[in-house]
Coordinates of C-alpha atoms in Angstrom, one line a residue:
Chain A
X1 CA 117.0 165.2 72.9
X2 CA 120.1 164.1 74.7
X3 CA 123.3 166.0 75.3
X4 CA 126.6 165.6 73.5
X5 CA 128.1 163.9 76.5
X6 CA 125.3 161.3 76.5
X7 CA 126.3 160.1 73.0
X8 CA 129.3 158.0 74.2
X9 CA 127.1 156.4 76.8
X10 CA 124.6 155.3 74.0
X11 CA 127.5 154.2 71.7
X12 CA 129.0 152.2 74.6
X13 CA 125.8 150.5 75.5
X14 CA 124.8 149.6 71.9
X15 CA 127.6 147.9 70.0
X16 CA 125.7 148.6 66.7
X17 CA 125.3 152.3 67.3
X18 CA 128.5 153.3 65.3
X19 CA 127.3 151.3 62.3
X20 CA 123.8 152.9 62.2
X21 CA 123.1 155.2 59.3
X22 CA 123.3 158.9 59.9
X23 CA 119.5 159.1 59.9
X24 CA 119.2 156.3 62.4
X25 CA 121.8 158.0 64.7
X26 CA 119.8 161.2 64.5
X27 CA 116.7 159.4 65.7
X28 CA 118.6 158.3 68.7
X29 CA 120.0 161.8 69.4
X30 CA 116.8 163.7 68.7
X31 CA 114.3 161.3 70.2
X32 CA 116.0 160.1 73.3
X33 CA 115.4 161.8 76.5
X34 CA 117.2 161.8 79.8
X35 CA 115.3 161.1 83.0
X36 CA 116.6 161.3 86.6
X37 CA 115.2 159.1 89.3
X38 CA 115.6 159.3 93.0
X39 CA 116.8 156.4 95.1
X40 CA 113.9 154.0 95.5
X41 CA 111.7 155.7 92.9
X42 CA 109.6 153.5 90.6
X43 CA 110.6 153.6 86.9
X44 CA 108.4 151.0 85.3
X45 CA 105.5 149.1 86.9
X46 CA 104.3 146.4 84.6
X47 CA 101.8 146.2 81.9
X48 CA 100.7 149.8 81.7
X49 CA 104.2 151.0 80.9
X50 CA 106.0 150.5 77.6
X51 CA 108.5 153.3 77.7
X52 CA 111.0 152.0 75.2
X53 CA 114.7 151.2 75.3
X54 CA 116.5 152.3 78.5
X55 CA 120.2 152.9 78.9
X56 CA 121.5 153.4 82.4
X57 CA 123.9 156.4 82.5
X58 CA 124.5 156.5 86.2
X59 CA 123.2 154.8 89.4
X60 CA 121.7 151.3 89.5
X61 CA 118.3 149.9 88.6
X62 CA 116.6 146.9 90.1
X63 CA 114.3 144.7 87.9
X64 CA 112.1 142.4 89.9
X65 CA 108.8 140.6 90.2
X66 CA 106.3 140.9 93.0
X67 CA 103.4 138.8 94.2
X68 CA 99.9 139.8 95.2
X69 CA 101.0 139.4 98.8
X70 CA 104.0 141.6 98.3
X71 CA 106.8 139.0 98.1
X72 CA 109.6 140.0 95.7
X73 CA 112.3 138.4 93.7
X74 CA 115.1 140.4 92.1
X75 CA 115.9 139.4 88.6
X76 CA 118.8 141.6 87.7
X77 CA 120.3 145.0 88.4
X78 CA 121.2 147.1 85.3
X79 CA 124.3 149.3 86.0
X80 CA 125.8 152.2 84.0
X81 CA 126.4 151.2 80.3
X82 CA 123.7 148.5 80.4
X83 CA 120.5 148.5 78.6
X84 CA 117.0 147.4 79.6
X85 CA 114.8 146.1 76.8
X86 CA 112.0 144.7 78.9
X87 CA 110.6 148.2 79.2
X88 CA 109.9 147.9 75.4
X89 CA 108.4 144.4 75.6
X90 CA 105.2 145.6 74.0
X91 CA 107.0 145.6 70.7
X92 CA 108.5 142.2 71.2
X93 CA 106.7 139.1 70.1
X94 CA 106.4 136.3 72.7
X95 CA 107.6 138.4 75.6
X96 CA 104.6 138.4 77.7
X97 CA 105.4 139.0 81.4
X98 CA 105.6 141.9 83.6
X99 CA 108.5 143.2 85.6
X100 CA 108.8 146.2 87.9
X101 CA 111.8 148.5 87.8
X102 CA 113.0 150.8 90.5
X103 CA 116.0 153.0 90.8
X104 CA 118.0 151.3 93.5
X105 CA 120.3 154.3 93.7
X106 CA 119.7 157.8 92.4
X107 CA 120.0 157.2 88.6
X108 CA 120.1 158.9 85.2
X109 CA 118.5 156.9 82.5
X110 CA 118.4 157.6 78.7
X111 CA 115.2 156.5 77.1
X112 CA 114.4 155.9 73.5
X113 CA 110.6 156.0 73.1
X114 CA 109.1 152.7 72.0
X115 CA 107.9 153.8 68.6
X116 CA 111.4 155.1 67.7
X117 CA 113.0 151.9 69.0
X118 CA 110.6 149.8 66.9
X119 CA 111.6 151.9 63.9
X120 CA 115.3 151.3 64.5
X121 CA 114.7 147.6 65.0
X122 CA 112.9 147.4 61.7
X123 CA 115.6 149.2 59.7
X124 CA 118.7 147.8 61.3
X125 CA 119.0 144.0 61.5
X126 CA 121.9 144.5 63.8
X127 CA 119.7 146.4 66.3
X128 CA 117.1 143.7 66.2
X129 CA 119.8 141.1 66.7
X130 CA 121.3 142.9 69.7
X131 CA 117.8 143.1 71.3
X132 CA 117.6 139.3 70.9
X133 CA 121.0 138.9 72.5
X134 CA 120.0 141.0 75.4
X135 CA 116.8 139.0 75.8
X136 CA 118.8 135.8 75.8
X137 CA 121.2 137.2 78.3
X138 CA 118.4 138.2 80.6
X139 CA 116.9 134.8 80.2
X140 CA 120.2 133.3 81.4
X141 CA 120.2 135.7 84.4
X142 CA 116.7 134.6 85.3
X143 CA 117.6 131.0 85.1
X144 CA 120.5 131.7 87.5
X145 CA 118.1 133.4 90.0
X146 CA 115.7 130.5 89.7
X147 CA 118.5 128.0 90.4
X148 CA 119.5 130.0 93.4
X149 CA 116.0 129.8 94.7
X150 CA 116.0 126.0 94.3
X151 CA 119.6 125.8 95.6
X152 CA 118.7 127.9 98.6
X153 CA 116.6 125.1 100.0
X154 CA 119.9 123.4 100.8
X155 CA 120.8 126.0 103.5
X156 CA 117.5 125.2 105.1
X157 CA 118.1 121.5 104.9
X158 CA 121.6 121.8 106.2
X159 CA 120.5 123.9 109.1
X160 CA 117.8 121.3 110.0
X161 CA 120.4 118.5 109.7
X162 CA 122.8 120.3 112.1
X163 CA 120.0 120.8 114.6
X164 CA 118.9 117.2 114.4
X165 CA 122.5 116.1 115.0
X166 CA 122.9 118.4 118.1
X167 CA 119.6 117.1 119.5
X168 CA 120.4 113.5 118.9
X169 CA 123.9 113.8 120.3
X170 CA 123.0 116.3 123.0
X171 CA 126.1 118.4 122.5
X172 CA 127.2 121.4 120.6
X173 CA 130.0 119.7 118.7
X174 CA 129.2 117.4 115.8
X175 CA 132.0 115.0 114.7
X176 CA 131.2 114.5 111.0
X177 CA 132.8 114.9 107.6
X178 CA 131.5 117.1 104.9
X179 CA 131.3 114.0 102.7
X180 CA 129.0 112.3 105.2
X181 CA 126.7 115.3 105.4
X182 CA 126.6 115.5 101.6
X183 CA 125.5 111.8 101.6
X184 CA 122.7 112.5 104.1
X185 CA 121.5 115.4 102.1
X186 CA 121.9 114.0 98.7
X187 CA 124.3 116.7 97.7
X188 CA 128.0 117.0 96.8
X189 CA 130.8 117.5 99.3
X190 CA 131.9 120.8 97.6
X191 CA 128.5 122.2 97.9
X192 CA 128.3 121.3 101.6
X193 CA 131.7 122.8 102.2
X194 CA 130.7 126.0 100.6
X195 CA 127.5 126.2 102.5
X196 CA 129.2 125.4 105.8
X197 CA 131.7 128.2 105.1
X198 CA 128.8 130.5 104.6
X199 CA 127.3 129.5 107.9
X200 CA 130.7 130.1 109.5
X201 CA 130.9 133.6 108.1
X202 CA 127.4 134.2 109.4
X203 CA 128.6 133.2 112.9
X204 CA 126.3 130.3 113.2
X205 CA 129.0 127.6 113.4
X206 CA 132.7 127.0 113.6
X207 CA 134.1 124.5 111.2
X208 CA 137.2 122.5 112.3
X209 CA 139.0 119.5 111.1
X210 CA 136.7 116.5 111.6
X211 CA 133.7 118.4 112.8
X212 CA 131.5 121.4 113.4
X213 CA 130.8 123.5 116.5
X214 CA 127.4 125.1 117.0
X215 CA 127.8 128.8 117.9
X216 CA 124.4 130.3 117.4
X217 CA 121.6 127.8 117.6
X218 CA 118.9 130.5 117.4
X219 CA 120.2 131.7 114.0
X220 CA 120.5 128.1 112.8
X221 CA 116.9 127.5 113.8
X222 CA 115.9 130.6 111.9
X223 CA 117.7 129.4 108.8
X224 CA 115.9 126.1 109.2
X225 CA 112.6 127.9 109.1
X226 CA 111.9 127.3 112.7
X227 CA 112.9 130.7 114.0
Chain B
X1 CA 117.1 111.3 56.8
X2 CA 113.4 111.6 57.7
X3 CA 110.4 110.0 56.0
X4 CA 107.9 111.6 53.7
X5 CA 105.3 111.6 56.5
X6 CA 107.6 113.5 58.8
X7 CA 107.8 116.5 56.4
X8 CA 104.4 117.9 57.4
X9 CA 105.4 117.7 61.0
X10 CA 108.5 119.8 60.3
X11 CA 106.5 122.2 58.1
X12 CA 103.9 122.6 60.9
X13 CA 106.4 123.2 63.6
X14 CA 108.5 125.7 61.7
X15 CA 106.4 128.5 60.1
X16 CA 109.3 129.4 57.9
X17 CA 109.9 126.0 56.4
X18 CA 107.7 126.5 53.3
X19 CA 109.6 129.7 52.5
X20 CA 113.0 128.0 52.7
X21 CA 115.0 127.5 49.4
X22 CA 114.9 124.0 47.9
X23 CA 118.5 123.5 49.0
X24 CA 117.6 124.5 52.6
X25 CA 114.6 122.2 52.6
X26 CA 116.8 119.4 51.4
X27 CA 119.2 120.0 54.4
X28 CA 116.2 119.4 56.7
X29 CA 115.0 116.3 54.9
X30 CA 118.5 114.8 54.4
X31 CA 120.1 115.6 57.7
X32 CA 117.3 115.3 60.2
X33 CA 116.9 112.0 61.9
X34 CA 114.1 110.5 63.9
X35 CA 114.7 109.1 67.4
X36 CA 112.4 107.2 69.6
X37 CA 112.5 107.5 73.4
X38 CA 110.9 105.4 76.0
X39 CA 108.7 106.9 78.7
X40 CA 111.1 108.4 81.3
X41 CA 114.2 108.1 79.1
X42 CA 116.7 111.0 79.2
X43 CA 117.1 112.9 76.0
X44 CA 119.4 115.8 76.9
X45 CA 121.4 116.2 80.1
X46 CA 123.0 119.6 80.1
X47 CA 126.3 120.9 79.0
X48 CA 127.7 117.8 77.3
X49 CA 124.9 117.7 74.9
X50 CA 124.2 120.0 72.0
X51 CA 122.1 117.9 69.7
X52 CA 120.5 120.6 67.6
X53 CA 116.9 121.6 66.9
X54 CA 114.3 119.1 68.1
X55 CA 110.7 118.8 66.9
X56 CA 108.4 116.6 68.9
X57 CA 106.5 114.3 66.5
X58 CA 104.6 112.3 69.2
X59 CA 104.6 111.9 72.9
X60 CA 105.6 114.6 75.4
X61 CA 108.9 115.9 76.6
X62 CA 109.7 117.5 79.9
X63 CA 112.3 120.3 80.2
X64 CA 113.5 120.9 83.7
X65 CA 116.4 122.0 85.9
X66 CA 117.8 120.1 88.8
X67 CA 119.7 121.5 91.8
X68 CA 122.8 119.9 93.4
X69 CA 120.6 118.6 96.1
X70 CA 118.4 116.9 93.6
X71 CA 115.4 119.2 93.6
X72 CA 113.8 119.7 90.3
X73 CA 111.6 122.4 88.6
X74 CA 109.8 121.7 85.4
X75 CA 110.1 124.6 83.0
X76 CA 107.9 123.4 80.1
X77 CA 106.6 120.4 78.3
X78 CA 107.0 120.3 74.5
X79 CA 104.2 118.5 72.9
X80 CA 103.7 117.2 69.3
X81 CA 104.3 120.0 66.8
X82 CA 106.5 122.0 69.2
X83 CA 110.2 122.7 68.9
X84 CA 112.9 122.7 71.4
X85 CA 115.8 125.0 70.7
X86 CA 117.6 124.9 74.0
X87 CA 119.1 121.6 72.8
X88 CA 121.1 123.8 70.4
X89 CA 122.0 126.5 72.9
X90 CA 125.7 126.0 72.1
X91 CA 125.2 127.9 68.8
X92 CA 123.3 130.7 70.6
X93 CA 125.0 133.7 72.0
X94 CA 124.1 134.6 75.6
X95 CA 122.2 131.5 76.3
X96 CA 124.3 130.0 79.0
X97 CA 122.4 127.7 81.2
X98 CA 121.7 124.0 81.3
X99 CA 118.4 122.2 81.2
X100 CA 117.6 118.5 81.3
X101 CA 115.1 116.9 79.0
X102 CA 113.3 113.6 79.5
X103 CA 110.6 111.9 77.5
X104 CA 107.6 112.2 79.8
X105 CA 105.8 109.7 77.5
X106 CA 107.1 107.4 74.8
X107 CA 108.1 110.0 72.2
X108 CA 109.3 110.4 68.6
X109 CA 111.6 113.3 68.1
X110 CA 112.9 114.8 64.8
X111 CA 116.4 116.2 65.3
X112 CA 118.3 118.5 63.0
X113 CA 122.0 118.3 64.0
X114 CA 123.5 121.5 65.4
X115 CA 125.8 122.2 62.5
X116 CA 123.0 122.0 60.0
X117 CA 120.8 124.1 62.2
X118 CA 123.4 126.7 62.4
X119 CA 123.8 126.7 58.6
X120 CA 120.0 127.3 58.2
X121 CA 120.1 130.1 60.7
X122 CA 122.9 131.8 58.9
X123 CA 121.3 131.6 55.5
X124 CA 117.7 132.2 56.5
X125 CA 116.9 135.4 58.5
X126 CA 113.5 134.1 59.1
X127 CA 114.8 130.9 60.7
X128 CA 117.0 133.0 63.0
X129 CA 114.1 135.2 63.8
X130 CA 111.9 132.2 64.6
X131 CA 114.6 130.9 67.0
X132 CA 114.6 134.2 68.8
X133 CA 110.8 134.1 69.0
X134 CA 111.0 130.6 70.5
X135 CA 113.6 131.8 73.0
X136 CA 111.4 134.7 74.0
X137 CA 108.4 132.5 74.4
X138 CA 110.4 130.1 76.6
X139 CA 111.6 133.0 78.7
X140 CA 108.0 133.9 79.2
X141 CA 107.2 130.3 80.3
X142 CA 110.1 130.3 82.7
X143 CA 108.9 133.6 84.3
X144 CA 105.5 132.0 84.8
X145 CA 107.1 129.0 86.5
X146 CA 109.2 131.2 88.6
X147 CA 106.2 133.2 89.8
X148 CA 104.5 129.9 90.6
X149 CA 107.4 128.7 92.6
X150 CA 107.9 131.9 94.5
X151 CA 104.5 133.2 95.0
X152 CA 101.9 130.5 94.8
X153 CA 101.3 128.4 97.9
X154 CA 102.0 124.7 97.5
X155 CA 98.3 123.7 98.0
X156 CA 97.4 125.8 95.0
X157 CA 100.3 124.5 92.9
X158 CA 99.5 120.9 93.8
X159 CA 95.8 121.4 92.9
X160 CA 96.8 123.0 89.6
X161 CA 99.2 120.1 88.9
X162 CA 96.5 117.5 89.6
X163 CA 94.1 119.3 87.3
X164 CA 96.7 119.6 84.6
X165 CA 97.4 115.9 84.8
X166 CA 93.8 114.8 84.6
X167 CA 93.3 117.1 81.6
X168 CA 96.3 115.9 79.7
X169 CA 95.6 112.2 80.5
X170 CA 91.8 112.6 80.2
X171 CA 91.0 110.4 83.1
X172 CA 90.4 110.7 86.8
X173 CA 93.2 108.3 87.9
X174 CA 96.7 109.6 87.8
X175 CA 99.6 107.1 88.0
X176 CA 102.4 109.0 89.6
X177 CA 104.7 108.8 92.6
X178 CA 104.9 111.5 95.3
X179 CA 108.6 111.7 94.4
X180 CA 107.7 112.6 90.8
X181 CA 105.2 115.2 91.9
X182 CA 107.8 116.7 94.2
X183 CA 110.2 116.9 91.2
X184 CA 107.6 118.7 89.1
X185 CA 106.8 121.2 91.8
X186 CA 110.3 121.9 93.1
X187 CA 109.4 120.5 96.5
X188 CA 110.3 117.5 98.6
X189 CA 108.6 114.1 98.7
X190 CA 107.7 114.4 102.3
X191 CA 106.0 117.7 101.8
X192 CA 104.0 116.4 98.9
X193 CA 102.9 113.3 100.8
X194 CA 101.7 115.5 103.6
X195 CA 99.8 117.8 101.3
X196 CA 98.2 114.9 99.5
X197 CA 97.1 113.5 102.8
X198 CA 95.5 116.8 103.6
X199 CA 93.7 116.8 100.2
X200 CA 92.5 113.2 100.9
X201 CA 91.2 114.2 104.3
X202 CA 89.3 117.0 102.6
X203 CA 87.7 114.5 100.3
X204 CA 89.3 115.9 97.1
X205 CA 91.3 112.8 96.2
X206 CA 92.0 109.2 97.2
X207 CA 95.7 108.3 97.5
X208 CA 96.6 104.7 96.6
X209 CA 99.8 102.9 96.0
X210 CA 101.3 104.3 92.8
X211 CA 98.7 106.9 92.1
X212 CA 95.9 109.3 92.9
X213 CA 92.2 109.2 92.2
X214 CA 90.3 112.4 91.7
X215 CA 87.1 112.5 93.8
X216 CA 86.0 116.1 93.9
X217 CA 87.3 118.1 90.9
X218 CA 85.2 121.1 91.8
X219 CA 86.9 121.4 95.2
X220 CA 90.4 120.9 93.6
X221 CA 89.5 123.7 91.1
X222 CA 88.6 125.9 94.0
X223 CA 91.9 125.2 95.8
X224 CA 93.6 125.9 92.5
X225 CA 92.0 129.3 92.5
X226 CA 89.8 128.5 89.6
X227 CA 86.6 127.8 91.5

């Protein structure tokens, strides 16, 4: 059972809550429980867990995947007022992958057990529809992460290109336009400009009109994967 | 309008078709059109396109994303009897990313225009539900691809790719360029060429102009982690 002051959190997170029947609302209030997690504590660890619908009341969660060798990729970070439905994936058809969820900060989470959540989804078309919307939205997030991973290769290529230029010209100032670099790397000028600005903020280079000055070759090498 | 012999294809791809009203079925039959695409032809190229629901009648499509720098990652390959709903993403809430679709082989595709598809989804709860199931299923596919890209070493991915190609084409010679393989695996051509040379030195394959011959499937399976 949750407290009176938790109800606005649930109503805020679930747009359909106010249109649920009295009985359905009672399920939420009676069956939900509040759990507190320490910073860094694991909340959900894949296939063995199917806790149900989670609503973040305070703090921040991190949803990620991890490889056998321990490499991780963060998918999204639910913040207060957001829901996490992947923790109820066992009741969803065609969702067949595992994520891990940690509390990235000390967090309070409201949890509706999976059997009650399933009950609500069966009686309220709007609740089922909302679940699908959240899934679609998470799908979009994941696509963005994936594009970042692909796009990230550009920083490596740009770093390699800069090193190559300094070696071939044997100096730390490269006279070149962003347009030309874009041409070399099969990218667009705007993308190169953005990445160069990022390199500049990281102290690797200084960008000036008509060229680039190398400030931290070691860091550029590291970015190029040669560090 | 589609032909009589296309109707079983539609009915096979959409489990809800047989339960649609006569009027809804007529919308499918009257408004769908059949398009033929050549091998390699582009079908859908991102935000400008919102064609509607696609059903593959013959051939094979490839759904992928491409970065600014031209790197690609294949997400899934709809085959005959499968539907593609991302080509109607403009009518779906919270789906906000762009994919590109090419015909990987000469293909026939049945297309229900987006306005008619939207109409069906509004009148048939089962059609809307099916769309959500397909989205969830594609989400699962994408998570798998992401795990492959992030966590699987390239030699394993390349071996899996070669096995996949030999299985789908049912022969031991694969006609493909290194550039195309790089696109499929989200890698660079040079990297693929290097890895193929390594496979060749190991006696697994023979690389020739325009293709690859499989010499030792058992060893490739082992590299793919299936040995």
